[in-house]
Short mmCIF file of C-alpha atoms and ligand atoms in Angstrom, two decimals:
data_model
loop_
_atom_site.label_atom_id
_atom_site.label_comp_id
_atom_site.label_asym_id
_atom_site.label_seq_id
_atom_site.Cartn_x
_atom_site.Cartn_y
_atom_site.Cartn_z
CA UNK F 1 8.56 -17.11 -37.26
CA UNK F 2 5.95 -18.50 -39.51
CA UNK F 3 5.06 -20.59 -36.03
CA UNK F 4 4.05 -17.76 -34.43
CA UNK F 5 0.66 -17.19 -36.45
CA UNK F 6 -0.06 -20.76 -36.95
CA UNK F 7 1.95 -21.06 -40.44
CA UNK F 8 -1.51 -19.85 -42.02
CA UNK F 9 0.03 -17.42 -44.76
CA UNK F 10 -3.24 -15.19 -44.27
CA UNK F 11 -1.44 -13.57 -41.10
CA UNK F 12 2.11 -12.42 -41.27
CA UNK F 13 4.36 -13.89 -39.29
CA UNK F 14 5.98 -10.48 -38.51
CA UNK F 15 4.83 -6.84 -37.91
CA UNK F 16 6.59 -5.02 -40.70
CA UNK F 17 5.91 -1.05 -39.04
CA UNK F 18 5.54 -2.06 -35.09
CA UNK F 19 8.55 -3.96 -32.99
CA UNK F 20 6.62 -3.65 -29.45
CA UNK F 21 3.59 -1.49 -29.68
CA UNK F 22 2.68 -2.01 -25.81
CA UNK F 23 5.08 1.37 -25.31
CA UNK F 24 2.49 2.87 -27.39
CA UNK F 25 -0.61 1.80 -25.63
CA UNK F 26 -2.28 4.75 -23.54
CA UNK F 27 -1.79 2.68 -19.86
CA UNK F 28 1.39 2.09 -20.88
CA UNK F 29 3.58 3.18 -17.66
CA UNK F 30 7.29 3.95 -18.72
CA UNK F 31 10.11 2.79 -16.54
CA UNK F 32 11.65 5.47 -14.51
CA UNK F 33 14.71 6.36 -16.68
CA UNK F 34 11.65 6.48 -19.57
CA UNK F 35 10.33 9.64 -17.40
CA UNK F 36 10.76 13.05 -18.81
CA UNK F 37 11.06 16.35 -17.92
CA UNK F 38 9.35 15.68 -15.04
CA UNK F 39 11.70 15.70 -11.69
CA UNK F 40 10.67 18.87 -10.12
CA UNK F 41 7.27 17.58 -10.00
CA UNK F 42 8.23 14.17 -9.16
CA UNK F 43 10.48 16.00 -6.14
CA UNK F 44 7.58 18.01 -5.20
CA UNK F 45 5.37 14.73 -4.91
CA UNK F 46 7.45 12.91 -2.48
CA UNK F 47 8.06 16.11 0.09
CA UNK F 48 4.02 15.92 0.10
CA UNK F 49 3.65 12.20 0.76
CA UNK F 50 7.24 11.18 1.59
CA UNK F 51 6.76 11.69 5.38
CA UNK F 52 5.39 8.25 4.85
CA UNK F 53 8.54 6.35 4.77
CA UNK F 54 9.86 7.78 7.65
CA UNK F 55 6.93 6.81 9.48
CA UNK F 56 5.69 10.29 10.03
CA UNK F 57 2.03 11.89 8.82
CA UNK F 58 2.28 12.78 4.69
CA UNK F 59 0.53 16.19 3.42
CA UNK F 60 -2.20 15.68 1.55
CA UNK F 61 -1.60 17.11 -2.06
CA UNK F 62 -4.07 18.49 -4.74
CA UNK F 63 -2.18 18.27 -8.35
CA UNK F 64 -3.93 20.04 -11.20
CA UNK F 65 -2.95 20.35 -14.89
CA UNK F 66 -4.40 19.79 -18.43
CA UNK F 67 -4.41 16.20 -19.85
CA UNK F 68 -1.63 14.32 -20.82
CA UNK F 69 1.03 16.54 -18.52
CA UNK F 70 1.88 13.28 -16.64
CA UNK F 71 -0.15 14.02 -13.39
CA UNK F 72 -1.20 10.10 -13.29
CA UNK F 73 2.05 8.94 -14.24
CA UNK F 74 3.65 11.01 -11.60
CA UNK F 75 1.42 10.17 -9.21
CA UNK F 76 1.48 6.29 -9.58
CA UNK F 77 5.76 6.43 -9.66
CA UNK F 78 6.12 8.70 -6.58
CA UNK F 79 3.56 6.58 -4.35
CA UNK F 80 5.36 3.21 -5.95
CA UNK F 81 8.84 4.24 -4.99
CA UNK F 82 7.31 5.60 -1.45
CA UNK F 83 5.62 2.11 -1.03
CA UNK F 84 9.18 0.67 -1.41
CA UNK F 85 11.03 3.23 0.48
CA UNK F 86 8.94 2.61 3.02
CA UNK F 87 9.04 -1.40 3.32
CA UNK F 88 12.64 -0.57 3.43
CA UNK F 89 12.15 0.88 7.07
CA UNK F 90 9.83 -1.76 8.22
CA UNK F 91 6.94 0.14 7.21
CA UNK F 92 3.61 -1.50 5.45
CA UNK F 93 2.42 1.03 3.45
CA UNK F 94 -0.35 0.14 0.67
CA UNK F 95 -1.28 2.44 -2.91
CA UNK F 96 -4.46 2.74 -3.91
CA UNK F 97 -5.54 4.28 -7.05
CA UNK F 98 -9.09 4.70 -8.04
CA UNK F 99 -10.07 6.62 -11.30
CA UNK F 100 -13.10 8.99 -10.50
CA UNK F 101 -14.23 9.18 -13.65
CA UNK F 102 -15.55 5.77 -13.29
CA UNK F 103 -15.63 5.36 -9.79
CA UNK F 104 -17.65 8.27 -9.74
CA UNK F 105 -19.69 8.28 -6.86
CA UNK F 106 -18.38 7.93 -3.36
CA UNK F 107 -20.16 4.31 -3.12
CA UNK F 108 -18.29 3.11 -6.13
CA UNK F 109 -14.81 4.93 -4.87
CA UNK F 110 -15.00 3.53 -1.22
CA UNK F 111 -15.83 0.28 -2.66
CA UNK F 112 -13.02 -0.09 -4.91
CA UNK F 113 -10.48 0.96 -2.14
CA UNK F 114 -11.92 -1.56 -0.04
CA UNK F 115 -11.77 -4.19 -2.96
CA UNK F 116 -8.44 -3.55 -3.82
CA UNK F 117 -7.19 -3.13 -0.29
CA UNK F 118 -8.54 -6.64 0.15
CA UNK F 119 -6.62 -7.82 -2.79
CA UNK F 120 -3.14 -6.73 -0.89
CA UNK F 121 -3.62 -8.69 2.05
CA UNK F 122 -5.59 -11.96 3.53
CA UNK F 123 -8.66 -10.43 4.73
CA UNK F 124 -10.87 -12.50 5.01
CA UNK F 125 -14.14 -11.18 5.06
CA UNK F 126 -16.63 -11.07 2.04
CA UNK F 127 -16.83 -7.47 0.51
CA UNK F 128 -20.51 -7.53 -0.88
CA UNK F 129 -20.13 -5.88 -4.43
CA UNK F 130 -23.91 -4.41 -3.92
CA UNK F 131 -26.77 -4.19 -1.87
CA UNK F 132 -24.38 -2.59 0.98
CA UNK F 133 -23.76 1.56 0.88
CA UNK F 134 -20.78 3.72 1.95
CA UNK F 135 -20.77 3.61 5.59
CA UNK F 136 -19.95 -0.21 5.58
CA UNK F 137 -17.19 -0.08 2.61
CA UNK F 138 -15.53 2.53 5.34
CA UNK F 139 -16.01 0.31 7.85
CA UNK F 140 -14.00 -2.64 5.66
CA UNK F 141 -11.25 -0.29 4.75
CA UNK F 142 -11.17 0.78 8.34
CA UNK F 143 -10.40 -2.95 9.41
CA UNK F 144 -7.91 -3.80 7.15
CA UNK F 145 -5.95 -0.41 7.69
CA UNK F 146 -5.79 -1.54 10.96
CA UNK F 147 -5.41 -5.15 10.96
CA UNK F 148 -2.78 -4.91 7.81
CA UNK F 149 -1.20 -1.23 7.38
CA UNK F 150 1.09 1.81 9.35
CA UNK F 151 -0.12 3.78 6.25
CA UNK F 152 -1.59 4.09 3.03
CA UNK F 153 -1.71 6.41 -0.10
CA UNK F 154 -4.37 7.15 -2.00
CA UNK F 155 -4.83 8.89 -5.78
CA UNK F 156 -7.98 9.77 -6.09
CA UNK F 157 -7.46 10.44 -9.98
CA UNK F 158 -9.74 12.95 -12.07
CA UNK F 159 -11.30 13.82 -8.74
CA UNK F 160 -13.77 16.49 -10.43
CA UNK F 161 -15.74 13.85 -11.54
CA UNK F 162 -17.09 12.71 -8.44
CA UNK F 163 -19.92 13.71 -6.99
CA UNK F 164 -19.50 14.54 -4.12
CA UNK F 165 -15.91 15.30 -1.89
CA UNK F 166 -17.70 13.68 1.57
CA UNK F 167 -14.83 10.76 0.95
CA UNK F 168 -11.78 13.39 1.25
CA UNK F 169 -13.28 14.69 4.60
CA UNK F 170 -13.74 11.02 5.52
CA UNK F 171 -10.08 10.14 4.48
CA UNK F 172 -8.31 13.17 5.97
CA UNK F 173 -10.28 12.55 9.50
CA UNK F 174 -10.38 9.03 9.67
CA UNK F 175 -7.30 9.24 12.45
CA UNK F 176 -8.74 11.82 14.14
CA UNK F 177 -12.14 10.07 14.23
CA UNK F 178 -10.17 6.90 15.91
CA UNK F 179 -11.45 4.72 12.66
CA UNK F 180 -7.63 3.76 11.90
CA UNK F 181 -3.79 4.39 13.26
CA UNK F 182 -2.68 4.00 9.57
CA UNK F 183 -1.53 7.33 8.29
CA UNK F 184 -3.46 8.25 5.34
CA UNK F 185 -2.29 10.50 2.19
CA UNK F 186 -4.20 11.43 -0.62
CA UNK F 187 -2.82 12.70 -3.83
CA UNK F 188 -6.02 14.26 -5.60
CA UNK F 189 -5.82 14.63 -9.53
CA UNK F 190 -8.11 17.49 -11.84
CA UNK F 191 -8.00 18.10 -15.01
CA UNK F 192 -9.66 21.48 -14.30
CA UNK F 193 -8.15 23.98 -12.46
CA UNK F 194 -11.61 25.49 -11.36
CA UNK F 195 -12.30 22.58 -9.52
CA UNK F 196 -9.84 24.51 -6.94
CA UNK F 197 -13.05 27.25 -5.92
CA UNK F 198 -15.44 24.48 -5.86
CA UNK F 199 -13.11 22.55 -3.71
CA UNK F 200 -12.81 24.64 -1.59
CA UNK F 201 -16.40 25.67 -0.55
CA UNK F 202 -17.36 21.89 -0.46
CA UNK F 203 -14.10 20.77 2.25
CA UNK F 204 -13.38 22.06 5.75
CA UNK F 205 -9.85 22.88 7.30
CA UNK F 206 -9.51 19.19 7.82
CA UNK F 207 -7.96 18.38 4.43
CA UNK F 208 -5.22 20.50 4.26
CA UNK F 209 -3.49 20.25 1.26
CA UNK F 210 -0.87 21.82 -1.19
CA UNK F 211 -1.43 22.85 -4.52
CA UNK F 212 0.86 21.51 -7.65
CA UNK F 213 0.58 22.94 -10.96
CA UNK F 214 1.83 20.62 -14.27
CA UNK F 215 2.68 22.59 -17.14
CA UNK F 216 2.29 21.07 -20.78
CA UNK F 217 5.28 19.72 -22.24
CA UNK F 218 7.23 21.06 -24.74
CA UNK F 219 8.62 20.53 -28.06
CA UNK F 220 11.86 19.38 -26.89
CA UNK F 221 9.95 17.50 -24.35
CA UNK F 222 7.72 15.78 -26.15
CA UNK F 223 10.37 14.63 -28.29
CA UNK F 224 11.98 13.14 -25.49
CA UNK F 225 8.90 11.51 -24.53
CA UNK F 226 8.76 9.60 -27.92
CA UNK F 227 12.47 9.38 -28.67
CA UNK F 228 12.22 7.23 -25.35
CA UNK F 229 9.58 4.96 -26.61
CA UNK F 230 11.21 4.69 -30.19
CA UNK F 231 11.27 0.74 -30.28
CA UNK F 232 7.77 0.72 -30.45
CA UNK F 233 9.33 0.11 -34.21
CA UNK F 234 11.31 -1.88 -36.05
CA UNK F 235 14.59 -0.75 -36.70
CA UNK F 236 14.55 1.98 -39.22
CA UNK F 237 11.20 2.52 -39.88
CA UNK F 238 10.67 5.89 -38.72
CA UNK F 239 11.87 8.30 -41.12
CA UNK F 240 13.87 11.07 -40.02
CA UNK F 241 12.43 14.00 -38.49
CA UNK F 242 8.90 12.24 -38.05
CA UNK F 243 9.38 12.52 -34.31
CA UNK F 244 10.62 16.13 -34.25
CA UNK F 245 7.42 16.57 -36.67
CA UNK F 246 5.33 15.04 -34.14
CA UNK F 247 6.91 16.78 -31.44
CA UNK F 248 6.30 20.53 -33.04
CA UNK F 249 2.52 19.93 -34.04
CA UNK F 250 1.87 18.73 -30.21
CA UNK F 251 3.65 21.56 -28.77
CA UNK F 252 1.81 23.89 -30.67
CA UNK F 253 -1.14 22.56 -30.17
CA UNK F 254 -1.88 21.14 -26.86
CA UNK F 255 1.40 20.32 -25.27
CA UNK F 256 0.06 16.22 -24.54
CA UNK F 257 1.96 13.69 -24.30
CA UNK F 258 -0.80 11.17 -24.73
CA UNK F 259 -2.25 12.87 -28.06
CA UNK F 260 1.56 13.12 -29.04
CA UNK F 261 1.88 9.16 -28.27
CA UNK F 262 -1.54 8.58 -29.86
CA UNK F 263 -0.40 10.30 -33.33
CA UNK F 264 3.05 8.47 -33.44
CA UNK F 265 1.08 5.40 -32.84
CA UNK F 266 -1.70 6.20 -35.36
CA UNK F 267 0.91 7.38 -38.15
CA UNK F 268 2.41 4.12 -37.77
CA UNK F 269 -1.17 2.27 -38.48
CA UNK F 270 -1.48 4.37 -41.29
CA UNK F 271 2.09 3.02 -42.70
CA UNK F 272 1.02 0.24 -42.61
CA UNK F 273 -2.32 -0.12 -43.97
CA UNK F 274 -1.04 1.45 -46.66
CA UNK F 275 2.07 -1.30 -47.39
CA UNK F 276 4.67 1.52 -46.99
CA UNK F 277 8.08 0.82 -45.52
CA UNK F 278 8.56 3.54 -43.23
CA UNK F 279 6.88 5.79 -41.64
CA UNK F 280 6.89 9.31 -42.87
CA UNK F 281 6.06 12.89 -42.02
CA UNK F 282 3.24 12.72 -44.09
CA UNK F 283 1.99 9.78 -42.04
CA UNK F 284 2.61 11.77 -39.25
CA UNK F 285 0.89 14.69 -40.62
CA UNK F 286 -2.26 12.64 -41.59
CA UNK F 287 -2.36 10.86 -38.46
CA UNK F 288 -2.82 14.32 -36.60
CA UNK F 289 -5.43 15.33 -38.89
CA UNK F 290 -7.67 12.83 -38.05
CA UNK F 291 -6.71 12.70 -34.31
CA UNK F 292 -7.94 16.57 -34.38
CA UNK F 293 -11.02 15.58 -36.02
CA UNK F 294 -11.67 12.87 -33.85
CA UNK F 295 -10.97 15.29 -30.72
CA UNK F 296 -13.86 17.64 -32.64
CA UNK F 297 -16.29 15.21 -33.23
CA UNK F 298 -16.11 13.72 -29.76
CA UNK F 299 -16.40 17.27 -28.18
CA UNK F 300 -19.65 17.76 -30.16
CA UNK F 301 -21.02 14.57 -30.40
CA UNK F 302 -23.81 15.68 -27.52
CA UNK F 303 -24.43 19.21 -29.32
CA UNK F 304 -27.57 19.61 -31.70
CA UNK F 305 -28.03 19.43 -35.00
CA UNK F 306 -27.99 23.66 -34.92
CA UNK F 307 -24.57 23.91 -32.91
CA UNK F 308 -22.94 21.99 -35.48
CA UNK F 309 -24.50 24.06 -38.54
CA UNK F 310 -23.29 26.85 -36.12
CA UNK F 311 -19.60 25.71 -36.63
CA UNK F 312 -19.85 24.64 -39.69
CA UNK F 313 -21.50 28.61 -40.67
CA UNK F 314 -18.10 29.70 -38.83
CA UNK F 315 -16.00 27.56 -40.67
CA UNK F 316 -17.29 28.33 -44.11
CA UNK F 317 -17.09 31.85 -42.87
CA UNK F 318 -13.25 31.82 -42.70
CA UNK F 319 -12.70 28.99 -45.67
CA UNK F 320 -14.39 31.47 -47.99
CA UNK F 321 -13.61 34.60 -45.98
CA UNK F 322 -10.50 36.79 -45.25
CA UNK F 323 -10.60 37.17 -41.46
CA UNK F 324 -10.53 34.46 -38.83
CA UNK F 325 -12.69 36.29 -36.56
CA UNK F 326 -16.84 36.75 -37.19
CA UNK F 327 -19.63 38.34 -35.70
CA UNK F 328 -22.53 36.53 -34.09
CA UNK F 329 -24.44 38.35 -37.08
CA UNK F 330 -22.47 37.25 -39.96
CA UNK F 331 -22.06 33.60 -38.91
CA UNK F 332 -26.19 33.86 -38.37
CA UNK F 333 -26.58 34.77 -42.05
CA UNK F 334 -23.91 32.19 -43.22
CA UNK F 335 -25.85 29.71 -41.00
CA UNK F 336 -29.38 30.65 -42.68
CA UNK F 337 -28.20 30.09 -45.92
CA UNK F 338 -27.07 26.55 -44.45
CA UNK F 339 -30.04 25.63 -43.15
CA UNK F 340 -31.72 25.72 -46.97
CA UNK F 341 -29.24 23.09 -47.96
CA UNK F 342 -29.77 21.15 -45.42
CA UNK F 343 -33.86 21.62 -46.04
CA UNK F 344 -33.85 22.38 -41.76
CA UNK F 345 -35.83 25.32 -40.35
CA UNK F 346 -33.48 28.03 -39.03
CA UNK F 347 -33.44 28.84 -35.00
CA UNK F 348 -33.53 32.58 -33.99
CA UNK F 349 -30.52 34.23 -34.09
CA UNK F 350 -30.64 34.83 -30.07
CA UNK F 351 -30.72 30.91 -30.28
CA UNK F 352 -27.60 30.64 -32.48
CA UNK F 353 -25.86 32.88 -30.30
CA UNK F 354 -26.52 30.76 -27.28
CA UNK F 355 -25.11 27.48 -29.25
CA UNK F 356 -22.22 29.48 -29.90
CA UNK F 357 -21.23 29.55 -26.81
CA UNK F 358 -21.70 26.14 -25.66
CA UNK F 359 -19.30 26.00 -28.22
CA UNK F 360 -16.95 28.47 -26.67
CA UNK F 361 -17.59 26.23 -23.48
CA UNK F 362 -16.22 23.15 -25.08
CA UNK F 363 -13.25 24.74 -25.94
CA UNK F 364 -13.81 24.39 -29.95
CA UNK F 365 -14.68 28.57 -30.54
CA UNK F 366 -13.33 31.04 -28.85
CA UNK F 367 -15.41 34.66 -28.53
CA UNK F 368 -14.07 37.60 -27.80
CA UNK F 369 -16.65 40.66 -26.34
CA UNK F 370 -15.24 44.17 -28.68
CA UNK F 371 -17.17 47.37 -28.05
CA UNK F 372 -17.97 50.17 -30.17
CA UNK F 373 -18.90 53.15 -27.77
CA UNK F 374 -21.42 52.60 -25.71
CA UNK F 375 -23.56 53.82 -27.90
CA UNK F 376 -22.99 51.62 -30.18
CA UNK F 377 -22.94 48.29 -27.81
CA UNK F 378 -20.93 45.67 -27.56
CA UNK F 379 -20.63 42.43 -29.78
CA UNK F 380 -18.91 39.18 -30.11
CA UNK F 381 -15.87 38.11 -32.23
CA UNK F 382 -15.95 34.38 -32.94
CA UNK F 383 -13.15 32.29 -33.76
CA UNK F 384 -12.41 28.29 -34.20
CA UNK F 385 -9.43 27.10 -32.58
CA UNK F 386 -8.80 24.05 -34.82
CA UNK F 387 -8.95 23.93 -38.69
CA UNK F 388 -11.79 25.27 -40.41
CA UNK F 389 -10.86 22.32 -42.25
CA UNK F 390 -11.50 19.81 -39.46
CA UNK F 391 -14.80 21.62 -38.35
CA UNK F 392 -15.77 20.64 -42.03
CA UNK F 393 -14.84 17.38 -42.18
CA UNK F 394 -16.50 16.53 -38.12
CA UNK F 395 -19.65 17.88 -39.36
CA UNK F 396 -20.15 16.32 -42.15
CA UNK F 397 -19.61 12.92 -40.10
CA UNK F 398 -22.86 13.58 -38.17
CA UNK F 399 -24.66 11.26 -41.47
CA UNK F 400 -27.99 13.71 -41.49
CA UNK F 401 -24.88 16.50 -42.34
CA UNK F 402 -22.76 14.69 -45.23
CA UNK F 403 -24.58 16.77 -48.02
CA UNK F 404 -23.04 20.04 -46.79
CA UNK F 405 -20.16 21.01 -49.13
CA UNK F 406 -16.86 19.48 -48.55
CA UNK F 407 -14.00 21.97 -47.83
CA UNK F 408 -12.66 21.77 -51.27
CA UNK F 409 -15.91 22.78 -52.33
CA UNK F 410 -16.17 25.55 -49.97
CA UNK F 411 -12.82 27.15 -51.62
CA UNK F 412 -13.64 26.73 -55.19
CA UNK F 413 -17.10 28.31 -54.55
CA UNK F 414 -15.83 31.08 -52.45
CA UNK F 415 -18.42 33.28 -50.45
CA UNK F 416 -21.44 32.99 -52.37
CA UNK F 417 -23.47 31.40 -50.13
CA UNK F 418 -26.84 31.87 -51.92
CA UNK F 419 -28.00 34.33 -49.72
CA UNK F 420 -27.15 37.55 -50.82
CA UNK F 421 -27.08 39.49 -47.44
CA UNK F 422 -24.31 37.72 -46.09
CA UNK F 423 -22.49 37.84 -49.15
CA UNK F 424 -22.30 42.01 -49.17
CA UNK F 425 -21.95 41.14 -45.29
CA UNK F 426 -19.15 39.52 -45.99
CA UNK F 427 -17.44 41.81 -48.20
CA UNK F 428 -18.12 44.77 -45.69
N1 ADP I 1 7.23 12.86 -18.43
C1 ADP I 1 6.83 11.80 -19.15
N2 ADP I 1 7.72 10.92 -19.61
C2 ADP I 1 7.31 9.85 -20.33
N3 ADP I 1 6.04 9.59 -20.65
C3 ADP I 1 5.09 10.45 -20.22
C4 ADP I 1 5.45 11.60 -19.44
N4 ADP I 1 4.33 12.27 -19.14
C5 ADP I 1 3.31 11.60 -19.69
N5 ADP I 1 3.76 10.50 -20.34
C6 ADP I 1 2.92 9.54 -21.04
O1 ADP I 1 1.83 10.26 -21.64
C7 ADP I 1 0.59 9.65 -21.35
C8 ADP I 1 -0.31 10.58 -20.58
O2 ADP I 1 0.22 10.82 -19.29
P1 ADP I 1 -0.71 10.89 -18.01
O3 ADP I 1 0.11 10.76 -16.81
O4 ADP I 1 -1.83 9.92 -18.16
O5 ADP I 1 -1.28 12.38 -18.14
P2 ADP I 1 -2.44 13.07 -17.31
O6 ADP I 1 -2.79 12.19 -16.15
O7 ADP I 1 -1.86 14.39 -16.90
O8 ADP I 1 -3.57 13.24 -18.28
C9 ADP I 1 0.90 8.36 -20.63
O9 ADP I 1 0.93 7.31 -21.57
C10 ADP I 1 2.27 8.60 -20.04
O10 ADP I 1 2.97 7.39 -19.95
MG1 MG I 2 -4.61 11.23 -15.97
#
């Protein structure tokens, strides 16, 4: 053992928490009996592209579905065991997978296809890496279709991001067009199921695709999921329950299976950091504390100084109020009073309202429109989704923030906020 690391006694030999932490690693892909929950959509898949292996046309296939439902994991195991199934019959069939959100122009994508199909095969021409644009990157994938493949798959994965959807037009008529004999399928990935309208005005007839929906996982699920990737560990580290723990806070929350991985991984680094034995559910429970902050402070790390006083106003709101929802007029007030701590001159409240939504947009508020009459007009209901807790403690990482009261501080103080208007406002 001791060889391992050298014999210098400054590195342990030995991971006490982790046994093989690689299952825990985000690109991690599971073997197939590590897949859960999952075979509908992994039957629905292969009728789409399966045609493939028998040597007939595949469907092209638009999958949509929040993060971590499996849609890339899916995706990559159908079109791996279609690849196979279809050397089987005598039939070359090559996978491509290019990730939008950094090939995320249609240069970048149709060069990596071309790159990669290169890599397959023996072609022999030089792929310039710049100074050429898209038409000639077709014209190399093109060549080797033809030279090297009866067909080809292609994921075109977080397909939103792109910039433009001229490549799906050029895949889906390529045979058509007489550019290639190879029959082409493309399994398109979103994130965002209102990329479906978009999609729609910016394609023609010619790619015809089906729709599939993932769900989120859950509990029981999830549990799966991580009960499958339990020798991460060392034998009897994980305390009981800490996966069911894990399981029940994802579910609730997002349904993920890659935050759910993430937190199991993370409680684990917090184990051992802190010399304990085992890992625990308070590990567990720590770990998804700061993987919701985290998920906060990366969501408004682009917002203003004034949208994250705006959450923070909410927050302090609901630490020191009894609702959880506000109106735009009482977190304005709350906000003010914020503003002289922070020694920063107040927007208008118009202005607040306007960062509020942002907000809304990114998913950490949600607002709600109630009338009165319509007399009396209508007005918005905020709420956070998260922890008023974890609003606190994202905002005060922004360092020109960290003087605002910490949420302990916020609950011994209750609602006095030194102004006195939105104290009787929030009383009323
Ligand atoms: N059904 C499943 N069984 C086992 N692991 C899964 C399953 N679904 C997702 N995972 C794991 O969760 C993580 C996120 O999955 P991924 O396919 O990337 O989700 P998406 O593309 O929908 O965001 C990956 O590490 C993946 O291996
Ligand atoms: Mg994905």
């Amino acid at each position: 053992m001791a060889e391992q690391t050298g014999g210098d006694p400054l590195f342990e030999s030995h991971d006490p928490i982790f046994d093989r932490k690689e299952l825990l690693h985000v690109g991690h892909v599971p073997d197939e009996d590590r897949i859960v929950g999952r075979d509908d959509e992994i039957q629905s898949v292969a009728a789409e592209v399966g045609a493939i292996t028998r040597g007939d046309p595949p469907n092209n296939v638009m999958i949509y579905g929040k993060t971590g439902t499996g849609k890339s994991l899916i995706s990559r195991h159908v079109s791996t065991r279609a690849q196979d199934a279809a050397r089987g019959n005598d039939i070359d069939c090559a996978v491509l997978y290019v990730d939008c959100s950094e090939a995320n122009t249609e240069t970048r994508a149709t060069r990596q296809l071309a790159l990669s199909l290169k890599d397959q095969t023996d072609y022999q021409q030089n792929i310039p890496l710049r100074g050429v644009g898209t038409m000639e990157y077709y014209q190399h994938i093109w060549g080797i279709l033809e030279d090297c493949f009866d067909a080809v798959i292609v994921i075109l994965d977080e397909i939103d991001k792109l910039d433009n959807s001229n490549i799906l037009m050029q895949l889906s008529r390529a045979r058509e067009a007489r550019k290639t004999d190879a029959y082409i399928g493309v399994i398109g990935i979103s994130n965002k199921v209102q990329y479906r309208e978009t999609l729609d005005e910016r394609i023609d007839s010619s790619f015809g695709h089906r729709e599939l929906f993932f769900h989120p996982y859950d509990a029981s699920q999830l549990r799966e999921i991580m009960r499958n990737r339990e020798d991460a560990f060392q034998p009897d580290v994980l305390e009981d329950g800490t996966i069911e723990l894990c399981a029940a806070l994802a579910a609730k929350k997002h349904g993920d299976a890659r935050k759910a991985i993430e937190i199991l991984k993370e409680a684990g680094e917090l184990a051992r950091r802190t010399d304990s034995e085992t890992v625990s559910e308070t590990h567990i429970q720590q770990a998804q504390e700061v993987a919701e902050i985290n998920r906060i402070e990366e969501l408004t790390s682009g917002a203003t100084v004034h949208a994250k006083l705006a959450l923070y106003a909410l927050a302090s709101c609901i630490i020191t109020g009894d609702r959880e929802t506000y109106k735009t007029r009482e977190v304005y007030e709350r906000y003010v009073g914020i503003c002289e701590l922070v020694a920063t001159d107040p927007i208008t409240e118009n202005g607040l309202y306007r960062q509020l939504k942002e907000q809304a947009f990114l998913g950490v508020i949600e607002s709600e429109k109630t009338g009165g009459g319509r007399s009396q007009g209508s007005y918005l209901l905020h709420r956070l989704v998260t922890d008023p807790k974890h609003i606190v403690k994202a905002v005060r990482r922004d360092a020109s923030l960290e003087d605002l009261p910490t949420y302990d501080r916020l609950r011994e103080t209750g609602p006095s906020t030194g102004n006195r208007d939105a104290d009787l406002e929030s009383f009323s």
